[in-house]
Short mmCIF file of C-alpha atoms in Angstrom, two decimals:
data_model
loop_
_atom_site.label_atom_id
_atom_site.label_comp_id
_atom_site.label_asym_id
_atom_site.label_seq_id
_atom_site.Cartn_x
_atom_site.Cartn_y
_atom_site.Cartn_z
CA MET A 13 18.02 -8.00 -3.60
CA ARG A 14 19.93 -8.59 0.45
CA ARG A 15 17.61 -10.81 2.35
CA PRO A 16 18.29 -11.05 6.12
CA ARG A 17 15.58 -13.29 8.06
CA LEU A 18 14.99 -13.00 11.86
CA ARG A 19 14.41 -15.32 13.80
CA PRO A 20 13.44 -15.03 17.66
CA GLY A 21 14.73 -16.97 20.38
CA MET A 22 17.43 -18.91 20.48
CA SER A 23 20.32 -19.68 22.70
CA LEU A 24 24.56 -19.21 21.01
CA GLU A 25 25.83 -20.78 24.19
CA GLY A 26 27.96 -23.20 24.87
CA PRO A 27 29.82 -25.52 22.39
CA ALA A 28 26.55 -28.02 22.22
CA GLN A 29 23.99 -27.49 18.70
CA PRO A 30 22.08 -24.17 19.34
CA GLN A 31 18.34 -25.23 20.25
CA SER A 32 15.35 -22.71 19.83
CA SER A 33 13.45 -21.45 22.89
CA PRO A 34 9.96 -20.37 22.77
CA VAL A 35 9.45 -16.40 23.33
CA GLN A 36 6.51 -15.29 24.76
CA VAL A 37 4.42 -12.24 23.08
CA THR A 38 4.26 -9.44 25.11
CA PHE A 39 2.97 -6.14 23.14
CA GLU A 40 6.42 -5.58 23.41
CA VAL A 41 7.49 -7.72 21.61
CA LEU A 42 4.87 -6.70 19.28
CA ASP A 43 6.05 -3.01 19.19
CA PHE A 44 9.05 -3.95 18.79
CA ILE A 45 8.66 -6.08 15.03
CA THR A 46 7.23 -2.71 14.64
CA HIS A 47 10.40 -0.94 15.13
CA LEU A 48 12.61 -3.43 12.73
CA TYR A 49 10.20 -3.16 9.93
CA THR A 50 10.10 0.90 9.94
CA GLY A 51 14.18 1.02 10.03
CA ALA A 52 13.74 -1.19 7.19
CA GLU A 53 12.08 1.65 5.42
CA VAL A 54 15.39 3.47 5.11
CA HIS A 55 17.08 0.19 3.18
CA ARG A 56 14.26 -0.72 1.33
CA ASP A 57 16.49 -2.43 -1.12
CA LEU A 58 16.26 -5.17 1.00
CA ASP A 59 13.32 -8.23 2.26
CA VAL A 60 13.10 -8.26 6.05
CA ARG A 61 11.50 -10.86 7.35
CA ILE A 62 11.04 -11.76 10.83
CA LEU A 63 9.98 -15.12 11.03
CA LEU A 64 7.67 -16.32 14.67
CA THR A 65 8.23 -20.31 14.62
CA ASN A 66 9.10 -20.04 18.37
CA MET A 67 6.70 -17.00 19.54
CA ARG A 68 4.41 -18.41 21.89
CA THR A 69 0.72 -16.37 22.82
CA LYS A 70 -1.24 -16.97 25.72
CA SER A 71 -3.09 -19.75 24.71
CA ALA A 72 -3.79 -22.76 25.44
CA PHE A 73 -3.24 -24.11 22.32
CA LEU A 74 0.49 -24.90 21.49
CA PRO A 75 1.29 -25.04 17.54
CA PRO A 76 3.62 -28.21 16.87
CA GLN A 77 6.82 -27.09 16.36
CA PRO A 78 8.67 -27.62 13.26
CA THR A 79 11.10 -31.24 13.18
CA SER A 80 12.52 -30.07 9.40
CA VAL A 81 14.80 -28.13 7.30
CA GLN A 82 12.44 -25.13 6.56
CA ASN A 83 12.56 -23.89 3.03
CA LEU A 84 12.29 -20.24 2.86
CA ALA A 85 11.33 -18.85 -0.38
CA HIS A 86 14.38 -17.59 -0.98
CA PRO A 87 17.60 -18.77 0.77
CA PRO A 88 19.15 -16.25 3.34
CA GLU A 89 21.96 -14.06 3.11
CA VAL A 90 22.51 -12.55 5.94
CA VAL A 91 20.97 -13.43 9.43
CA LEU A 92 21.25 -11.91 12.30
CA THR A 93 20.56 -12.06 16.12
CA ASP A 94 20.72 -9.90 19.29
CA PHE A 95 22.58 -12.36 21.43
CA GLN A 96 25.12 -10.40 23.41
CA THR A 97 28.50 -10.89 24.08
CA LEU A 98 30.60 -9.11 26.72
CA ASP A 99 33.14 -6.92 25.06
CA GLY A 100 30.18 -6.61 21.80
CA SER A 101 32.66 -7.76 19.69
CA GLN A 102 31.23 -10.10 16.80
CA TYR A 103 33.37 -13.18 19.20
CA ASN A 104 34.05 -16.18 16.06
CA PRO A 105 32.20 -18.84 18.16
CA VAL A 106 29.35 -17.15 18.25
CA LYS A 107 28.65 -16.62 15.15
CA GLN A 108 29.35 -19.68 13.87
CA GLN A 109 26.75 -21.37 16.14
CA LEU A 110 24.64 -19.34 14.73
CA GLU A 111 25.44 -20.15 11.17
CA ARG A 112 25.18 -23.69 12.26
CA TYR A 113 22.06 -23.59 13.12
CA ALA A 114 21.08 -21.29 10.72
CA THR A 115 21.30 -23.42 7.86
CA SER A 116 20.42 -26.15 10.26
CA CYS A 117 17.28 -25.35 10.20
CA TYR A 118 16.88 -23.35 6.86
CA SER A 119 18.30 -23.96 3.91
CA CYS A 120 19.93 -21.03 3.27
CA CYS A 121 23.13 -19.94 0.73
CA PRO A 122 26.11 -21.97 0.91
CA ARG A 123 28.29 -18.54 2.43
CA LEU A 124 25.68 -18.19 4.81
CA ALA A 125 26.93 -14.63 6.53
CA SER A 126 25.46 -13.52 10.26
CA VAL A 127 25.75 -10.53 11.89
CA LEU A 128 26.01 -9.28 15.77
CA LEU A 129 23.50 -6.49 16.11
CA TYR A 130 24.75 -5.23 19.14
CA PRO A 131 27.64 -3.00 18.36
CA ASP A 132 31.06 -2.16 20.60
CA TYR A 133 29.53 -0.72 23.34
CA GLY A 134 31.98 -1.22 25.50
CA THR A 135 30.26 -2.00 29.26
CA GLY A 136 27.84 -4.91 28.46
CA GLU A 137 25.00 -3.92 29.28
CA LEU A 138 22.33 -2.77 26.44
CA PRO A 139 22.46 0.68 24.80
CA MET A 140 19.84 2.23 26.02
CA GLU A 141 16.75 4.10 23.97
CA PRO A 142 16.54 7.87 23.78
CA MET A 143 14.08 8.69 26.67
CA ASP A 144 11.96 10.87 24.85
CA VAL A 145 11.29 8.36 21.78
CA PRO A 146 9.53 5.98 22.52
CA LEU A 147 9.50 2.60 20.58
CA LEU A 148 6.04 2.85 18.36
CA SER A 149 3.01 1.42 20.10
CA THR A 150 2.07 -1.54 17.82
CA ILE A 151 -1.80 -1.94 18.94
CA ARG A 152 -3.85 1.19 19.72
CA PRO A 153 -6.02 0.19 22.80
CA ALA A 154 -8.95 0.03 22.10
CA SER A 155 -9.94 0.96 25.80
CA PRO A 156 -8.15 3.66 28.16
CA VAL A 157 -6.84 1.54 30.22
CA ALA A 158 -3.62 1.30 30.60
CA ARG A 159 -1.82 -1.52 29.07
CA SER A 160 1.79 -3.29 30.02
CA PRO A 161 4.95 -3.65 28.22
CA LYS A 162 5.25 -7.13 29.57
CA GLN A 163 1.69 -8.28 29.15
CA PRO A 164 0.79 -11.25 27.48
CA VAL A 165 -0.90 -11.03 24.10
CA ARG A 166 -3.67 -13.60 23.77
CA GLY A 167 -3.87 -15.98 20.85
CA TYR A 168 -6.85 -16.95 19.28
CA GLN A 169 -7.52 -19.97 16.71
CA ARG A 170 -8.91 -18.63 13.59
CA GLY A 171 -9.32 -14.80 12.52
CA ALA A 172 -8.60 -12.85 10.13
CA VAL A 173 -7.49 -9.71 8.14
CA GLY A 174 -7.66 -8.33 4.80
CA GLY A 175 -6.53 -5.66 2.67
CA THR A 176 -4.79 -4.99 -1.12
CA PHE A 177 -1.36 -5.84 -0.68
CA ASP A 178 -0.39 -3.71 -3.22
CA ARG A 179 3.57 -4.78 -3.99
CA LEU A 180 4.80 -5.54 0.20
CA HIS A 181 5.79 -2.81 1.87
CA ASN A 182 6.91 -3.44 5.41
CA ALA A 183 3.57 -1.44 7.10
CA HIS A 184 2.39 -4.58 5.39
CA LYS A 185 4.49 -7.22 7.05
CA VAL A 186 3.44 -5.63 10.21
CA LEU A 187 -0.16 -6.17 9.60
CA LEU A 188 0.23 -9.74 8.55
CA SER A 189 2.93 -10.43 11.32
CA VAL A 190 0.21 -9.59 14.02
CA ALA A 191 -2.19 -11.57 12.62
CA CYS A 192 0.38 -14.07 11.94
CA ILE A 193 1.29 -14.22 16.10
CA LEU A 194 -3.02 -13.92 16.97
CA ALA A 195 -3.84 -17.06 15.07
CA GLN A 196 -2.75 -20.33 16.23
CA GLU A 197 -4.39 -22.77 13.99
CA GLN A 198 -5.77 -20.35 10.89
CA LEU A 199 -6.00 -17.44 8.83
CA VAL A 200 -8.18 -16.29 6.53
CA VAL A 201 -6.70 -13.72 4.66
CA GLY A 202 -9.13 -10.92 2.25
CA VAL A 203 -7.07 -9.44 -0.95
CA ALA A 204 -9.43 -6.80 -2.30
CA ASP A 205 -10.18 -7.21 -5.60
CA LYS A 206 -12.47 -5.88 -8.46
CA ASP A 207 -14.90 -3.21 -7.29
CA LEU A 208 -13.13 -2.31 -4.34
CA LEU A 209 -9.61 -1.66 -7.06
CA LYS A 210 -11.38 1.31 -7.87
CA SER A 211 -11.08 4.40 -5.83
CA LYS A 212 -7.11 3.11 -5.57
CA VAL A 213 -4.67 6.19 -6.69
CA LEU A 214 -3.58 5.23 -10.32
CA PRO A 215 -5.21 1.51 -9.78
CA GLU A 216 -4.24 0.61 -13.73
CA LEU A 217 -0.14 0.60 -12.13
CA LEU A 218 -2.36 -2.38 -9.16
CA GLN A 219 -0.13 -5.90 -9.73
CA PRO A 220 -2.68 -8.16 -10.78
CA TYR A 221 -4.71 -10.06 -8.02
CA ALA A 222 -2.92 -13.45 -9.44
CA GLU A 223 0.89 -11.24 -8.36
CA ARG A 224 -0.14 -9.90 -4.78
CA VAL A 225 -1.35 -13.33 -3.60
CA GLU A 226 1.60 -14.64 -4.61
CA HIS A 227 3.89 -12.51 -2.89
CA LEU A 228 1.07 -12.15 0.65
CA SER A 229 1.74 -16.76 0.23
CA GLU A 230 4.88 -16.62 -0.15
CA PHE A 231 5.84 -14.28 3.27
CA LEU A 232 3.20 -15.37 5.00
CA VAL A 233 4.32 -18.92 5.05
CA ASP A 234 7.84 -18.04 5.40
CA ILE A 235 7.68 -16.26 8.63
CA LYS A 236 4.79 -18.14 9.78
CA PRO A 237 4.31 -21.87 8.06
CA SER A 238 2.61 -24.07 11.03
CA LEU A 239 -0.83 -21.83 9.93
CA THR A 240 -3.06 -22.76 7.82
CA PHE A 241 -3.78 -20.02 5.75
CA ASP A 242 -6.77 -19.13 3.58
CA ILE A 243 -6.23 -16.44 1.03
CA ILE A 244 -9.13 -15.31 -0.68
CA PRO A 245 -10.67 -12.14 -3.52
CA LEU A 246 -12.58 -9.25 -0.72
CA LEU A 247 -14.51 -8.74 -3.24
CA ASP A 248 -17.23 -6.67 -0.79
CA PRO A 249 -16.37 -4.08 1.99
CA TYR A 250 -17.42 -7.31 4.91
CA GLY A 251 -15.89 -10.02 2.76
CA PRO A 252 -15.09 -13.50 5.16
CA ALA A 253 -15.11 -11.25 8.52
CA GLY A 254 -18.70 -10.54 8.56
CA SER A 255 -20.32 -14.02 7.73
CA ASP A 256 -17.27 -16.59 9.48
CA PRO A 257 -19.34 -18.13 12.38
CA SER A 258 -15.44 -19.97 13.34
CA LEU A 259 -13.22 -16.31 12.79
CA GLU A 260 -12.22 -15.40 16.41
CA PHE A 261 -10.54 -11.76 15.86
CA LEU A 262 -9.84 -9.32 12.60
CA VAL A 263 -6.56 -6.69 12.54
CA VAL A 264 -7.21 -3.23 10.88
CA SER A 265 -5.15 -0.47 10.14
CA GLU A 266 -6.02 3.41 11.98
CA GLU A 267 -7.40 3.45 8.05
CA THR A 268 -9.44 0.48 8.14
CA TYR A 269 -11.26 0.34 12.46
CA ARG A 270 -14.22 2.08 11.15
CA GLY A 271 -14.45 -0.95 8.47
CA GLY A 272 -14.00 -3.07 11.71
CA MET A 273 -16.80 -1.61 13.29
CA ALA A 274 -19.11 -2.27 10.47
CA VAL A 275 -17.81 -5.47 9.99
CA ASN A 276 -19.17 -6.20 13.87
CA ARG A 277 -22.28 -4.72 13.18
CA PHE A 278 -22.53 -7.10 10.44
CA ARG A 279 -22.22 -9.56 12.51
CA LEU A 280 -24.33 -8.58 15.33
CA GLU A 281 -27.26 -8.21 12.44
CA ASN A 282 -27.24 -11.53 11.15
CA GLY A 283 -26.63 -13.28 14.84
CA LEU A 284 -22.78 -13.86 15.27
CA GLU A 285 -20.74 -12.21 17.63
CA GLU A 286 -18.61 -9.47 18.02
CA LEU A 287 -15.14 -10.33 16.56
CA ALA A 288 -11.58 -9.20 18.31
CA LEU A 289 -10.76 -6.17 16.61
CA TYR A 290 -6.33 -5.38 16.46
CA GLN A 291 -6.38 -1.69 15.66
CA ILE A 292 -2.23 -1.57 13.82
CA GLN A 293 -0.45 2.26 13.53
CA LEU A 294 0.12 3.79 11.29
CA LEU A 295 4.05 3.99 10.20
CA GLN A 296 5.03 7.02 8.56
CA ASP A 297 6.41 7.69 5.28
CA LEU A 298 10.17 9.80 6.57
CA SER A 299 10.56 10.00 2.52
CA ARG A 300 7.13 11.18 1.36
CA LYS A 301 7.10 13.68 -1.93
CA GLU A 302 4.50 16.13 -1.87
CA ASN A 303 1.12 14.80 -2.75
CA GLU A 304 2.03 11.39 -1.95
CA GLU A 305 0.90 10.62 1.27
CA ASP A 306 2.29 10.78 5.26
CA LYS A 307 1.94 6.69 5.43
CA VAL A 308 4.07 3.89 4.36
CA SER A 309 1.46 2.93 1.12
CA SER A 310 1.33 1.58 -1.93
CA SER A 311 -0.58 3.95 -3.38
CA SER A 312 3.05 6.64 -2.75
CA PHE A 313 4.90 3.24 -4.63
CA ARG A 314 2.70 3.69 -7.23
CA GLN A 315 3.30 7.49 -8.15
CA ARG A 316 7.00 6.76 -8.35
CA MET A 317 6.83 4.39 -10.65
CA LEU A 318 4.80 7.58 -12.89
CA GLY A 319 8.24 8.44 -15.30
CA LYS A 320 9.70 4.84 -14.91
CA LEU A 321 10.89 3.16 -17.42
CA LEU A 322 8.47 -0.60 -16.88
CA ARG A 323 9.15 -2.77 -19.53
CA PRO A 324 12.40 -3.24 -22.19
CA PRO A 325 11.62 -1.08 -25.45
CA HIS A 326 11.13 -2.35 -28.34
CA ASN A 327 13.81 -2.90 -31.55
CA ARG A 328 13.10 -1.06 -34.29
CA PRO A 329 15.76 -1.26 -36.86
CA GLU A 330 13.21 -0.23 -39.86
CA LEU A 331 13.56 3.34 -38.31
CA PRO A 332 15.41 6.22 -39.04
CA PRO A 333 18.48 5.16 -37.31
CA SER A 334 19.40 8.25 -35.66
CA LEU A 335 15.51 8.43 -34.06
CA TYR A 336 14.37 6.99 -31.33
CA VAL A 337 10.31 6.70 -31.60
CA ILE A 338 8.19 7.67 -28.07
CA GLY A 339 3.70 6.28 -29.10
CA LEU A 340 2.30 8.73 -27.02
CA THR A 341 -1.57 8.42 -25.81
CA GLY A 342 -4.52 8.41 -23.29
CA ILE A 343 -7.93 7.88 -22.93
CA SER A 344 -9.70 11.37 -24.08
CA GLY A 345 -9.48 13.92 -21.52
CA SER A 346 -6.34 11.90 -19.84
CA GLY A 347 -4.29 15.97 -20.17
CA LYS A 348 -2.27 13.22 -23.55
CA SER A 349 -1.78 16.65 -25.63
CA SER A 350 -0.39 19.28 -22.21
CA VAL A 351 2.33 16.49 -22.05
CA ALA A 352 3.35 16.40 -25.66
CA LYS A 353 3.62 19.98 -25.30
CA ARG A 354 6.09 19.45 -21.99
CA LEU A 355 8.01 17.42 -24.24
CA LYS A 356 8.19 18.97 -27.25
CA ASP A 357 9.48 22.46 -25.00
CA LEU A 358 12.41 19.87 -23.61
CA GLY A 359 13.48 18.50 -27.44
CA ALA A 360 11.33 16.35 -28.93
CA PHE A 361 9.67 16.20 -32.32
CA VAL A 362 6.03 16.19 -32.07
CA ILE A 363 3.85 14.63 -34.51
CA ASP A 364 -0.61 15.37 -34.26
CA SER A 365 -1.90 12.61 -35.25
CA ASP A 366 -5.28 14.47 -35.46
CA GLN A 367 -3.53 17.12 -37.65
CA LEU A 368 -1.87 14.71 -39.46
CA GLY A 369 -6.11 13.61 -40.00
CA HIS A 370 -7.22 16.69 -40.98
CA ARG A 371 -4.26 16.69 -43.87
CA ALA A 372 -5.62 13.12 -44.92
CA TYR A 373 -8.73 14.99 -45.14
CA ALA A 374 -8.15 17.93 -46.86
CA PRO A 375 -9.03 17.91 -50.56
CA GLY A 376 -6.45 17.05 -52.41
CA GLY A 377 -5.31 15.12 -49.75
CA PRO A 378 -4.62 10.96 -49.57
CA ALA A 379 -7.66 9.63 -47.95
CA TYR A 380 -10.15 12.61 -49.50
CA GLN A 381 -11.08 10.24 -52.35
CA PRO A 382 -11.41 7.21 -50.70
CA VAL A 383 -13.39 8.82 -48.11
CA VAL A 384 -16.03 10.12 -50.94
CA GLU A 385 -16.40 6.70 -52.64
CA ALA A 386 -16.91 4.46 -49.99
CA PHE A 387 -19.78 6.99 -47.73
CA GLY A 388 -20.12 8.95 -50.67
CA THR A 389 -20.95 13.12 -51.73
CA ASP A 390 -23.67 13.64 -48.61
CA VAL A 391 -20.20 14.06 -46.43
CA LEU A 392 -18.94 16.74 -48.33
CA HIS A 393 -20.20 20.66 -47.25
CA LYS A 394 -21.26 22.48 -49.71
CA ASP A 395 -17.43 23.63 -50.87
CA GLY A 396 -16.54 20.75 -51.53
CA ILE A 397 -14.92 20.01 -47.95
CA ILE A 398 -15.35 16.93 -45.76
CA ASN A 399 -18.01 17.55 -42.51
CA ARG A 400 -16.37 15.71 -39.95
CA LYS A 401 -19.66 15.45 -37.49
CA VAL A 402 -21.55 14.42 -40.25
CA LEU A 403 -18.49 11.32 -40.76
CA GLY A 404 -18.43 10.22 -37.60
CA SER A 405 -22.65 10.12 -37.47
CA ARG A 406 -22.44 8.28 -40.31
CA VAL A 407 -20.07 5.67 -38.49
CA PHE A 408 -20.79 5.79 -34.96
CA GLY A 409 -21.55 3.02 -33.19
CA ASN A 410 -21.67 0.87 -36.81
CA LYS A 411 -18.35 -0.86 -36.35
CA LYS A 412 -18.69 -2.14 -39.67
CA GLN A 413 -18.45 1.33 -41.39
CA LEU A 414 -16.07 2.92 -38.77
CA LYS A 415 -13.35 -0.01 -40.20
CA ILE A 416 -14.05 0.82 -43.29
CA LEU A 417 -12.87 4.40 -42.55
CA THR A 418 -10.31 2.70 -39.82
CA ASP A 419 -8.56 1.36 -42.89
CA ILE A 420 -8.98 3.45 -45.22
CA MET A 421 -7.11 6.16 -42.39
CA TRP A 422 -5.12 4.66 -40.47
CA PRO A 423 -2.72 3.49 -42.94
CA VAL A 424 -2.79 6.78 -44.41
CA ILE A 425 -1.55 7.97 -41.19
CA ALA A 426 1.36 6.48 -40.49
CA GLU A 427 2.79 7.16 -44.15
CA LEU A 428 2.37 10.63 -43.42
CA ALA A 429 3.60 10.63 -39.54
CA ARG A 430 6.66 8.21 -41.36
CA GLU A 431 6.77 11.25 -43.30
CA GLU A 432 6.84 13.38 -40.95
CA MET A 433 10.30 11.77 -39.30
CA ASP A 434 12.52 12.12 -41.95
CA ARG A 435 11.59 15.19 -41.61
CA ALA A 436 12.82 15.43 -37.60
CA VAL A 437 15.79 14.24 -38.81
CA THR A 438 16.93 16.68 -40.96
CA GLU A 439 15.80 19.40 -38.54
CA GLY A 440 18.56 17.66 -37.18
CA LYS A 441 15.76 16.11 -33.72
CA HIS A 442 16.53 13.05 -32.42
CA VAL A 443 13.80 12.03 -30.09
CA CYS A 444 10.53 12.36 -32.11
CA VAL A 445 6.37 11.67 -30.30
CA ILE A 446 4.47 10.78 -32.09
CA ASP A 447 0.45 12.19 -30.27
CA ALA A 448 -1.93 9.68 -31.07
CA ALA A 449 -5.33 8.81 -28.50
CA MET A 450 -5.62 5.80 -31.19
CA LEU A 451 -2.53 5.05 -31.02
CA LEU A 452 -2.69 1.40 -30.37
CA GLU A 453 -5.79 0.65 -32.35
CA ALA A 454 -4.01 1.82 -35.45
CA GLY A 455 -1.18 -1.23 -34.24
CA TRP A 456 1.10 2.08 -34.86
CA GLN A 457 3.27 0.17 -31.29
CA ASN A 458 4.43 -1.40 -34.68
CA MET A 459 6.44 2.30 -35.67
CA VAL A 460 8.18 3.43 -31.90
CA HIS A 461 10.36 2.23 -29.61
CA GLU A 462 8.25 3.09 -26.33
CA VAL A 463 4.81 3.13 -25.26
CA TRP A 464 4.02 6.29 -23.09
CA THR A 465 0.73 6.19 -22.36
CA VAL A 466 -1.24 9.64 -19.94
CA VAL A 467 -4.10 8.22 -16.98
CA ILE A 468 -6.53 9.25 -15.45
CA PRO A 469 -9.77 8.15 -13.74
CA GLU A 470 -12.42 7.98 -15.79
CA THR A 471 -14.62 10.37 -12.71
CA GLU A 472 -11.63 12.98 -13.75
CA ALA A 473 -11.63 12.25 -17.96
CA VAL A 474 -16.23 12.77 -17.82
CA ARG A 475 -15.63 16.35 -15.81
CA ARG A 476 -12.84 17.29 -18.11
CA ILE A 477 -14.46 16.25 -21.69
CA VAL A 478 -17.53 17.77 -20.46
CA GLU A 479 -15.98 21.27 -18.99
CA ARG A 480 -13.92 21.49 -22.46
CA ASP A 481 -16.30 20.08 -25.42
CA GLY A 482 -19.89 20.97 -24.04
CA LEU A 483 -21.51 16.96 -24.14
CA SER A 484 -23.52 15.42 -21.53
CA GLU A 485 -22.09 13.00 -19.25
CA ALA A 486 -23.90 10.65 -20.89
CA ALA A 487 -21.94 11.47 -24.46
CA ALA A 488 -18.71 11.88 -22.59
CA GLN A 489 -19.31 8.82 -21.46
CA SER A 490 -20.31 6.67 -24.72
CA ARG A 491 -17.03 8.57 -26.27
CA LEU A 492 -14.83 6.82 -23.35
CA GLN A 493 -16.65 3.50 -24.33
CA SER A 494 -15.82 3.10 -28.20
CA GLN A 495 -11.87 3.32 -26.90
CA MET A 496 -9.71 1.19 -24.91
CA SER A 497 -9.45 1.46 -21.69
CA GLY A 498 -6.55 2.68 -19.48
CA GLN A 499 -5.68 -0.78 -18.03
CA GLN A 500 -5.68 -1.98 -21.56
CA LEU A 501 -3.52 0.76 -22.61
CA VAL A 502 -1.25 0.74 -19.50
CA ASP A 503 -1.07 -3.11 -20.42
CA GLN A 504 1.23 -2.31 -23.41
CA SER A 505 3.12 0.70 -22.09
CA HIS A 506 6.61 1.25 -21.10
CA VAL A 507 6.39 4.40 -19.54
CA VAL A 508 2.58 5.51 -17.39
CA LEU A 509 2.21 9.79 -16.43
CA SER A 510 -0.70 11.23 -14.71
CA THR A 511 -2.30 14.88 -15.21
CA LEU A 512 -4.22 14.46 -12.03
CA TRP A 513 -2.61 16.06 -9.45
CA GLU A 514 -1.36 20.44 -10.34
CA PRO A 515 0.31 21.46 -13.33
CA HIS A 516 4.21 21.06 -11.34
CA ILE A 517 3.84 18.02 -10.18
CA THR A 518 3.08 16.83 -14.30
CA LYS A 519 5.83 18.95 -15.07
CA ARG A 520 8.04 17.62 -13.35
CA GLN A 521 6.69 13.82 -14.56
CA VAL A 522 7.04 14.51 -18.05
CA GLU A 523 11.05 15.53 -16.74
CA LYS A 524 12.05 13.00 -14.67
CA ALA A 525 10.69 10.95 -17.48
CA TRP A 526 12.66 12.63 -20.03
CA ALA A 527 15.88 12.34 -17.97
CA LEU A 528 15.23 9.13 -18.19
CA LEU A 529 15.37 8.08 -21.16
CA GLN A 530 17.86 10.27 -21.97
CA GLU A 531 20.07 8.02 -19.58
CA ARG A 532 19.02 4.50 -21.41
CA ILE A 533 18.87 5.16 -25.17
CA PRO A 534 22.20 5.26 -27.49
CA LYS A 535 24.12 8.15 -27.40
CA THR A 536 23.36 7.82 -31.41
CA TYR A 537 19.70 9.18 -30.83
CA GLN A 538 20.77 11.61 -28.03
CA ALA A 539 20.45 15.67 -29.00
CA LEU A 540 23.65 17.41 -28.44
CA ASP A 541 22.44 20.92 -27.57
#
């Protein structure tokens, strides 16, 4: 990943060592920062960071200037400046000054590249923005009174900002940059956790709290090391903004503005002064796809992870050498069977573990006699067939009895699955899918190269189970509670899919996962048809 760093406020003219100079922050400057991060969306592999060390707000409080080399989290690979040369060229002495300056201020790569941003526009005049394409306004005015772009931005000693901050992206960077510019001494950053994550799209794919905090802290310290950052878990809608009397402002987005208003009402009810609210406008996602949000959003990024490989596959030399095995799992109601059918249509050999269980229970089957011996003849129908409902009632809620049953059934089903794998090889198949709700509980991940999990919100799973099986909501929830959660399954998965949206979107996901699978598996596994 390329890591360009930009630092406003320096003079590159003359032979002397370049010196930084303060930049007065106006609303125009904030708009430029937003404009730059918006442009960075075109190249998302670039980790762009605008360093705010030289930014000065309209405030009596002046933070100390850095006096030593700043160790950035990652050494910059490219340094950019808006210095204008008369002929529009990449003037070598200027570039050398820029490189010297960057090296004196930051721990940089040995071979630092520098770029002058202005192209060859001939006359030495600044390029003009088209009149019909205005710069995005970063902060939406709190009142209808017109605001001058040149108006200085007020500074505060302490303020707050909050969010999920999953897979830190450019919209997050705008929100955080504005908060860092406003704060002169301390910034409290609330990071959503636990109950506040339940309503998120694909919460199973959220980065863990500690990982989100690590990336967030790294970014904040890079862009404004003079600030003190207090990063805390956000466990309720108000967080510290609702109770900390020392806070003076709160930065919110268009989406969370109502939440900011609620925070101020809560403060007033508890005898605290209102916070100055700064509402940041959303960045539009020009590359959005169907069922994704219009704005730049972490939930869209998580949706784009569906079907992709999340961790390296297992090496399974004990499996048939020409067969690549996928273990497909998911909670009850997740739509796992519909995904298995789509994979079968694409050419996979599908092993249904439920069908193998029926075979194992049948009279003369490998599990029939052990089950009768363990649970008695009262679990049999009059015709001698095992009554699975009676057997289920015997083991449900009884961990000891359930373990006796699974100790019998799981090894038997695993052996039948191996026999089916041999049949897949005989039929010339090269990809085999084991469809099993209890794949991980049974330990069958040891007989597959990859685990694929189908996820769905629990509320949707309950609705589907009630509709499909005629159970009560309480019974459906009880069934789900007896299984591993979607999060537990995803934590051990290589690929994640979801049937939350329309069938054609699921179809597209599965086709994407299948195509990526064909690209990565060794050629010896790939189907010839």
